[in-house]
Short mmCIF file of C-alpha atoms in Angstrom, two decimals:
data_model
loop_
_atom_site.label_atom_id
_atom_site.label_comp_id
_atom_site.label_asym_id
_atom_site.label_seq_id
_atom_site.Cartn_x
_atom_site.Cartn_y
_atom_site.Cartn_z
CA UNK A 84 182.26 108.87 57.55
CA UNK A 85 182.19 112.36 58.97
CA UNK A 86 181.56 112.88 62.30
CA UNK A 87 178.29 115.23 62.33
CA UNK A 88 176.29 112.17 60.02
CA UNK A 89 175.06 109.42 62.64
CA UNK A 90 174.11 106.25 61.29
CA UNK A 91 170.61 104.98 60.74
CA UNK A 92 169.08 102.80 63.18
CA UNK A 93 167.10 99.54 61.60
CA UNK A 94 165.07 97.80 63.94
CA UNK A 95 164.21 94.41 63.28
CA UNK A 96 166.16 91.74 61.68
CA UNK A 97 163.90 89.09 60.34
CA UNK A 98 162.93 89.06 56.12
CA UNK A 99 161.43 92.69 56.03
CA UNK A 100 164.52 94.17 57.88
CA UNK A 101 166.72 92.11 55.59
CA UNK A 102 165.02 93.93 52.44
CA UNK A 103 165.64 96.96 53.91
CA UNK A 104 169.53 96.17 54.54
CA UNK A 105 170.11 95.56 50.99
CA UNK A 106 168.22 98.58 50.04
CA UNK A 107 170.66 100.79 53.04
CA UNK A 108 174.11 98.66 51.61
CA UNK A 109 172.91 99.75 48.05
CA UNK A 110 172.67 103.15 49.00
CA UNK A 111 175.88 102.98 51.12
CA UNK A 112 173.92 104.55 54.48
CA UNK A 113 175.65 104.08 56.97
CA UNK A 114 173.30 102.02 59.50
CA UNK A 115 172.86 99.63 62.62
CA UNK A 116 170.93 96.79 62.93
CA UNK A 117 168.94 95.58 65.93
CA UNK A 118 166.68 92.64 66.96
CA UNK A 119 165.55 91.18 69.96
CA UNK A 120 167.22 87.67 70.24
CA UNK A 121 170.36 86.21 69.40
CA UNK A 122 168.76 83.83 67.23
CA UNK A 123 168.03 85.98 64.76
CA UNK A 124 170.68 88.17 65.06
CA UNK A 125 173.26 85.00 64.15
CA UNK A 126 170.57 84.56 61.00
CA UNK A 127 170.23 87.92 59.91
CA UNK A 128 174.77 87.94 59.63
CA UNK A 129 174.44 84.38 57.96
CA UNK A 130 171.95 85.93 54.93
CA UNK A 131 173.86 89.88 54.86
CA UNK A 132 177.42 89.62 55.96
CA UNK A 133 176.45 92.41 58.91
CA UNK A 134 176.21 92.22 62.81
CA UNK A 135 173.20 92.84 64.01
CA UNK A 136 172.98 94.04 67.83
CA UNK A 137 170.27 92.07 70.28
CA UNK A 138 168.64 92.41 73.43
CA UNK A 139 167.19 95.89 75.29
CA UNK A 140 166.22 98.11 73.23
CA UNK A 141 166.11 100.97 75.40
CA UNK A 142 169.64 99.54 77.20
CA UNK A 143 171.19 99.97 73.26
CA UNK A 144 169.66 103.55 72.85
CA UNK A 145 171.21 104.72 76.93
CA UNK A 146 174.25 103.42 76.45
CA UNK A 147 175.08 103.16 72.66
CA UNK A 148 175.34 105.34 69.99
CA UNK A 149 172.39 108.28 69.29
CA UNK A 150 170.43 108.20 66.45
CA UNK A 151 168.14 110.74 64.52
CA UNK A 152 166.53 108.30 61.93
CA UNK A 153 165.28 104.60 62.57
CA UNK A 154 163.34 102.12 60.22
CA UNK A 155 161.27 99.92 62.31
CA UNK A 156 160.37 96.58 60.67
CA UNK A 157 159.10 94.62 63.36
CA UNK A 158 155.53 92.27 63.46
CA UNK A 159 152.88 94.54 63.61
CA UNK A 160 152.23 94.14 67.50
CA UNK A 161 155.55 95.75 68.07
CA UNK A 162 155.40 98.78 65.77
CA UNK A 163 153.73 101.55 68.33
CA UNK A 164 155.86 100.06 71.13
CA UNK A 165 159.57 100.34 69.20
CA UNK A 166 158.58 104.10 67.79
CA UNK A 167 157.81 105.27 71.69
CA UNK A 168 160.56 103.81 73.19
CA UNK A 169 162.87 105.68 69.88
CA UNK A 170 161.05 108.61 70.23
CA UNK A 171 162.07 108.54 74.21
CA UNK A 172 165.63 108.20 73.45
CA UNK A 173 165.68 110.83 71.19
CA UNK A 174 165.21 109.25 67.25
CA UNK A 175 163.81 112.52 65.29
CA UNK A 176 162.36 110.43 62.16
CA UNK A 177 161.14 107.49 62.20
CA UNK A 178 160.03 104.84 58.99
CA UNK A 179 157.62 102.40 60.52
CA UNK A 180 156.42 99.24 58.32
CA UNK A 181 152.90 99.67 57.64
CA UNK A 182 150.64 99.57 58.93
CA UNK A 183 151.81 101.46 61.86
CA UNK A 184 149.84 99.86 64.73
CA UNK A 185 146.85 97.71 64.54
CA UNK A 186 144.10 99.88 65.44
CA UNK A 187 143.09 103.91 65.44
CA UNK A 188 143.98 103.81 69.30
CA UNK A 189 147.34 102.75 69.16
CA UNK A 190 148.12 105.65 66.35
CA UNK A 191 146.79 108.62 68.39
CA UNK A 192 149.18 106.94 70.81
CA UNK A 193 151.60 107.42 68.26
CA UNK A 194 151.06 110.76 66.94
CA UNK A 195 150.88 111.86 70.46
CA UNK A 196 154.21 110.57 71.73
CA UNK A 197 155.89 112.27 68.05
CA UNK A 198 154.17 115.88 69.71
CA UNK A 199 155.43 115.40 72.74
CA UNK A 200 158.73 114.48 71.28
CA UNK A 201 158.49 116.45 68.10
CA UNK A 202 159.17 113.63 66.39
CA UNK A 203 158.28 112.76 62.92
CA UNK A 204 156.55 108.87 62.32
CA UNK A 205 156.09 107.75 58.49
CA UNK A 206 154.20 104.30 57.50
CA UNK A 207 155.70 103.32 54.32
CA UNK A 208 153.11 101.38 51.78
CA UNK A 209 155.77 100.26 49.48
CA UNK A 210 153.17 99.73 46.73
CA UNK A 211 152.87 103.29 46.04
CA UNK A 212 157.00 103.21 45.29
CA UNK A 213 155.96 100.44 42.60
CA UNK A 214 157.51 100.84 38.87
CA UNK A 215 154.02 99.59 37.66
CA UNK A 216 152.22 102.02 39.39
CA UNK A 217 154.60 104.94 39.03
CA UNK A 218 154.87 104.26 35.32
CA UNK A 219 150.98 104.14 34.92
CA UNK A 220 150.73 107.32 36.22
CA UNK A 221 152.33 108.76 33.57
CA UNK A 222 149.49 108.30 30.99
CA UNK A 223 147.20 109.80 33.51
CA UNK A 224 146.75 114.17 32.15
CA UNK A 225 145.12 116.64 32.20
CA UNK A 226 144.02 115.77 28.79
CA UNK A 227 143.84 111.92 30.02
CA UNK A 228 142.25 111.62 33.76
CA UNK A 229 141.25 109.02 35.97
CA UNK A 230 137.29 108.40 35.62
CA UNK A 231 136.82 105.18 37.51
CA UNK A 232 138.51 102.52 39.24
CA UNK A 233 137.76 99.36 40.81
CA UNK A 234 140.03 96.62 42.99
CA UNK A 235 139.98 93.95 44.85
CA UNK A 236 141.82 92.60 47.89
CA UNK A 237 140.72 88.73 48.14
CA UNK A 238 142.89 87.22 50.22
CA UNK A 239 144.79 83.58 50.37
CA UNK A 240 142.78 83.10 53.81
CA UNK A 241 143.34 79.16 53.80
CA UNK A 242 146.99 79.99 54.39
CA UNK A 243 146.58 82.91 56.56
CA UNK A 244 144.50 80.33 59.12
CA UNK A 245 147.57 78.45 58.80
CA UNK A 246 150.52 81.16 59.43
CA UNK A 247 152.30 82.04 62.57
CA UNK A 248 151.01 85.38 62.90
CA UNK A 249 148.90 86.04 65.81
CA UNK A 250 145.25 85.74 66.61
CA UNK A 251 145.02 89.85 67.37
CA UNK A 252 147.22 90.54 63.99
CA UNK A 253 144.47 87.74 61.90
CA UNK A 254 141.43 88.65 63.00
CA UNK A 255 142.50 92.68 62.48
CA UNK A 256 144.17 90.74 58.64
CA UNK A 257 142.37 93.86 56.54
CA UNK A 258 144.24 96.97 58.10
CA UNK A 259 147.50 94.47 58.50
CA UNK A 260 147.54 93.11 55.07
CA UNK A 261 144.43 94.04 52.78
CA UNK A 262 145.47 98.02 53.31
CA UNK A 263 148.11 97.45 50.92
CA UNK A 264 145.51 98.03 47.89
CA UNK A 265 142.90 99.61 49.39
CA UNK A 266 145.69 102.05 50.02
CA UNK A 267 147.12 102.10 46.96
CA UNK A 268 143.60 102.19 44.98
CA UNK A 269 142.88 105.58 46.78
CA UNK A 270 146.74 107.00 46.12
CA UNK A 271 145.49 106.35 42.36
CA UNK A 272 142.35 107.57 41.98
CA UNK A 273 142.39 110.41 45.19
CA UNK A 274 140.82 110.05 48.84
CA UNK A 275 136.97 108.81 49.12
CA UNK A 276 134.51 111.86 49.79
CA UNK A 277 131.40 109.55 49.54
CA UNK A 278 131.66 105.80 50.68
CA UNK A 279 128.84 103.37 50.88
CA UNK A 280 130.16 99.62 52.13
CA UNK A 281 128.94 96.32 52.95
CA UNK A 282 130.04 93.09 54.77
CA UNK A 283 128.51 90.22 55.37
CA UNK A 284 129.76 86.37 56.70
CA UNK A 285 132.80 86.07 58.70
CA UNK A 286 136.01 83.76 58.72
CA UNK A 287 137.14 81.60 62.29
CA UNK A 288 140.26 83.73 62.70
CA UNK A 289 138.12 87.22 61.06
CA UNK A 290 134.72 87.04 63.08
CA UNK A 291 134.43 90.71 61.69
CA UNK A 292 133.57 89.52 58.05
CA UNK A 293 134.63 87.57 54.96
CA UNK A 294 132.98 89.06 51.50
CA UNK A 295 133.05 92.89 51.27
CA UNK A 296 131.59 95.10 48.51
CA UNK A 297 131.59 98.52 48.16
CA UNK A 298 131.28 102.26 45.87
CA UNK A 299 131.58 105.28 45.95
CA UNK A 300 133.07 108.61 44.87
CA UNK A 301 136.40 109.93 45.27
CA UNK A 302 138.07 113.88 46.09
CA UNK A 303 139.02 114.04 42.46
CA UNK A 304 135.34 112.89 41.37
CA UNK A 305 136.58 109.32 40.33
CA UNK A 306 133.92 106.74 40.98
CA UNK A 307 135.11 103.47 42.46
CA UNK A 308 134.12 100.23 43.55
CA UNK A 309 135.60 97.23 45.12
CA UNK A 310 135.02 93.66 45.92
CA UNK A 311 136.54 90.67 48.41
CA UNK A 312 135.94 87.42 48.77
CA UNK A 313 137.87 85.52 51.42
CA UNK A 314 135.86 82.52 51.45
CA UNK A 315 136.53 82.39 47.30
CA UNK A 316 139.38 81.92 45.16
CA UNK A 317 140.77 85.44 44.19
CA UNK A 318 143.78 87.68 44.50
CA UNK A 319 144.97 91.25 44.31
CA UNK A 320 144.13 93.60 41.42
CA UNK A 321 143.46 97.28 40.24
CA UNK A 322 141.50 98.17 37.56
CA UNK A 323 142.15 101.97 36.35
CA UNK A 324 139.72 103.57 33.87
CA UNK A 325 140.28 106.84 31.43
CA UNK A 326 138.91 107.34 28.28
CA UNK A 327 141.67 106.59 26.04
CA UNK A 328 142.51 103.37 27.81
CA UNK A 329 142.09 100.45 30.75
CA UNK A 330 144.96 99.83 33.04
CA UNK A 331 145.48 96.88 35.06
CA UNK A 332 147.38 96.11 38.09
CA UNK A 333 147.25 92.15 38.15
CA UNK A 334 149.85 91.30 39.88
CA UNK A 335 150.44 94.84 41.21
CA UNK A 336 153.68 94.76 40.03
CA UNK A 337 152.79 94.16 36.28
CA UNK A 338 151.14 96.68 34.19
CA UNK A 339 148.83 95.81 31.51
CA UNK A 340 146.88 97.98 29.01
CA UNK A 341 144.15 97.89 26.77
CA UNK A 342 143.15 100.71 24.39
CA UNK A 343 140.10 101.49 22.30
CA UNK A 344 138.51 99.46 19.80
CA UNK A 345 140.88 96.15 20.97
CA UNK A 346 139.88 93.60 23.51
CA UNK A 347 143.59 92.63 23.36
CA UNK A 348 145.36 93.64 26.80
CA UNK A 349 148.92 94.26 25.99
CA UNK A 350 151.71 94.11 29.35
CA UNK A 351 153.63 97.70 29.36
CA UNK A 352 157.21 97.58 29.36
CA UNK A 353 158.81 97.99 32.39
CA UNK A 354 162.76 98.42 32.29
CA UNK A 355 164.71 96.65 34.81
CA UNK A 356 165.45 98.48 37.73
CA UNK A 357 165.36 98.66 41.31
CA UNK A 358 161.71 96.58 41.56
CA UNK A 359 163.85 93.59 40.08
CA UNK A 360 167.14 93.81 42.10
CA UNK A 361 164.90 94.38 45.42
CA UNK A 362 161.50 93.77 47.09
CA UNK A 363 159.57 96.14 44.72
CA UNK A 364 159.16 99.27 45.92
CA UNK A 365 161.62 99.54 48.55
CA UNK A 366 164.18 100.77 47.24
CA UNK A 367 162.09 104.50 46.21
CA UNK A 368 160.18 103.97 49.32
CA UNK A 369 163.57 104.49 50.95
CA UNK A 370 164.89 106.94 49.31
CA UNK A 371 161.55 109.05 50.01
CA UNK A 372 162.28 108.64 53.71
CA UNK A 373 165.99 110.26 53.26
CA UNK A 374 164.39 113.02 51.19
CA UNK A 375 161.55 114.60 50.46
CA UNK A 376 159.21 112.19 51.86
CA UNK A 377 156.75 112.32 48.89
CA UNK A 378 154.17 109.41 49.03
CA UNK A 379 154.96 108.81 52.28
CA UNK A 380 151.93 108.09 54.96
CA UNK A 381 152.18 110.34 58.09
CA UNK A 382 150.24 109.32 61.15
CA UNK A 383 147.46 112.06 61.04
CA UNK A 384 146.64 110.68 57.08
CA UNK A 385 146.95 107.26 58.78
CA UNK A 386 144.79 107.69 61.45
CA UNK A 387 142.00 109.17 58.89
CA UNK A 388 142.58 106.06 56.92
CA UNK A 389 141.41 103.33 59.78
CA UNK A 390 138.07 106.00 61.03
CA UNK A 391 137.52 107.02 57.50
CA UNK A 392 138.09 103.85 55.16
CA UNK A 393 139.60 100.85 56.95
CA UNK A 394 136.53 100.72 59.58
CA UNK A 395 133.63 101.41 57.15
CA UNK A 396 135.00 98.66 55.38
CA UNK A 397 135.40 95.95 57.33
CA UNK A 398 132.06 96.57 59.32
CA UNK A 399 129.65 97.77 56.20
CA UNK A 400 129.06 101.70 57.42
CA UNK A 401 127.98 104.43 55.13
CA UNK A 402 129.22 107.38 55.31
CA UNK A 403 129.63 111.12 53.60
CA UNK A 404 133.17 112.16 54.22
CA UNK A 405 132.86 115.67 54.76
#
């Protein structure tokens, strides 16, 4: 490896940074891999064959090796903590897991310490990256355009009571988990300019609410609507409307197609690529991050996201976006 390239820093060793290591081996990027405890560290070179460093953090980045580029995939309590402390020690570009911090607060927190260190933070919704969605977007023209969408983001929340996460990542479960469609419906169909939302009912572990509902118009004059029910059986699903056909997302990572005149809805081929040999998604997500970081979410669009969508959302608002 010559000299001048430094490796890539990877921060966090449990299943997300394992994803990510087979995505970096793929690509033959030279990288380092840290975690906190031992523990995982002897797990993560059980499952990948590769050391992993543990311990300090900021003791690795004084007195090891300097790096311009990190991928953080930590739990979500630990993302705006990890970026400052790379930031500090001089990391240039950083790939945080999404969502990027738990509330608005802890990104201007974020997007401050990047100014300060004119540093560059990007929240990677791996959904975007999908073969299913990238391939859909090739029967959307000029000719052919988006007119409405809908989706939903019901979540499994009799297991979620159950999981390990924590009480502030649960009862904040829309940004940390939901996002990934509501995200991905507005990639689609273009940015909300007019957003009317309601909420009602609430979960133990979500006292915020449990059934939302919602319309509105987008910046490319799509109209949209969406619907959750946590308290009802459901599960992820896009629904994108032109006039020549219906497109479904259900499971994302499937695309399905119905065309005029037909009720029949037909799956679209999908070659086997890089979605099938790794967690779909990652692998273009990636390579975004080491080049022209197209589809990527920067903090300032991120921080938009939780005042502009994520918030009106979970607590009913309506709202012009100007």
């Amino acid at each position: 490896m010559p000299n001048h390239i430094k490796p890539t820093l990877l921060v966090g060793a449990g299943n997300m940074g394992i994803e990510y290591a087979k995505v970096l081996n793929s690509m033959n990027k030279a990288f380092h891999v840290f975690t906190r405890t031992e523990r995982t560290a002897i797990q993560f070179n059980e499952l990948t064959g590769k050391q992993a460093l543990f311990g300090n953090l900021e003791q690795l980045l004084s007195e090891g090796p300097s790096y311009d580029k990190a991928i953080v995939a930590v739990s979500i309590e630990h993302l705006k903590e990890v970026a400052i402390t790379l930031m500090q020690n001089g990391v240039k570009e950083i790939l945080l897991e999404k969502p990027g911090a738990v509330s608005a607060d802890e990104l201007k927190e974020l997007q401050a310490a990047s100014q300060i260190f004119n540093a560059k933070i990007l929240i990677g919704y791996n959904r975007r990256f999908y073969e299913s969605v990238q391939k859909m977007l090739t029967f959307i023209t000029e000719d052919n355009p988006i007119r409405s969408i809908q989706f939903d983001f019901t979540e499994l929340s009799k297991q979620i009571e159950k999981n390990v996460n924590s009480d502030k990542v649960k009862s904040n479960w829309l940004i940390a988990n939901s996002s990934h469609v509501i995200d991905l419906a507005f990639f689609i169909a273009g940015k909300p300019k007019l957003l009317q939302c309601y909420s009602s009912d609430h979960l133990a572990w979500h006292p915020k609410a449990a059934i939302f509902t919602g319309a509105g118009v987008t910046i490319n004059d799509v109209l949209f609507s969406y619907h959750a029910n946590w308290k009802s059986p459901g599960r992820w699903g896009i629904e994108v409307m032109t006039e020549q056909y219906k497109f479904v997302l259900q499971p994302l990572e499937r695309l399905y197609i119905m065309k005029h005149n037909s009720f029949v809805v037909e799956e679209v081929y999908l070659p086997k690529c890089h979605d099938t040999e790794f967690k779909p998604g990652l692998f273009k997500q990636v390579q975004a991050f080491f080049s022209d970081k197209r589809n990527l979410v920067d903090v300032a669009e991120q921080i938009q996201n939780f005042e502009l969508i994520y918030t009106p959302i979970i607590f009913g608002h309506k709202m012009k976006i100007e």
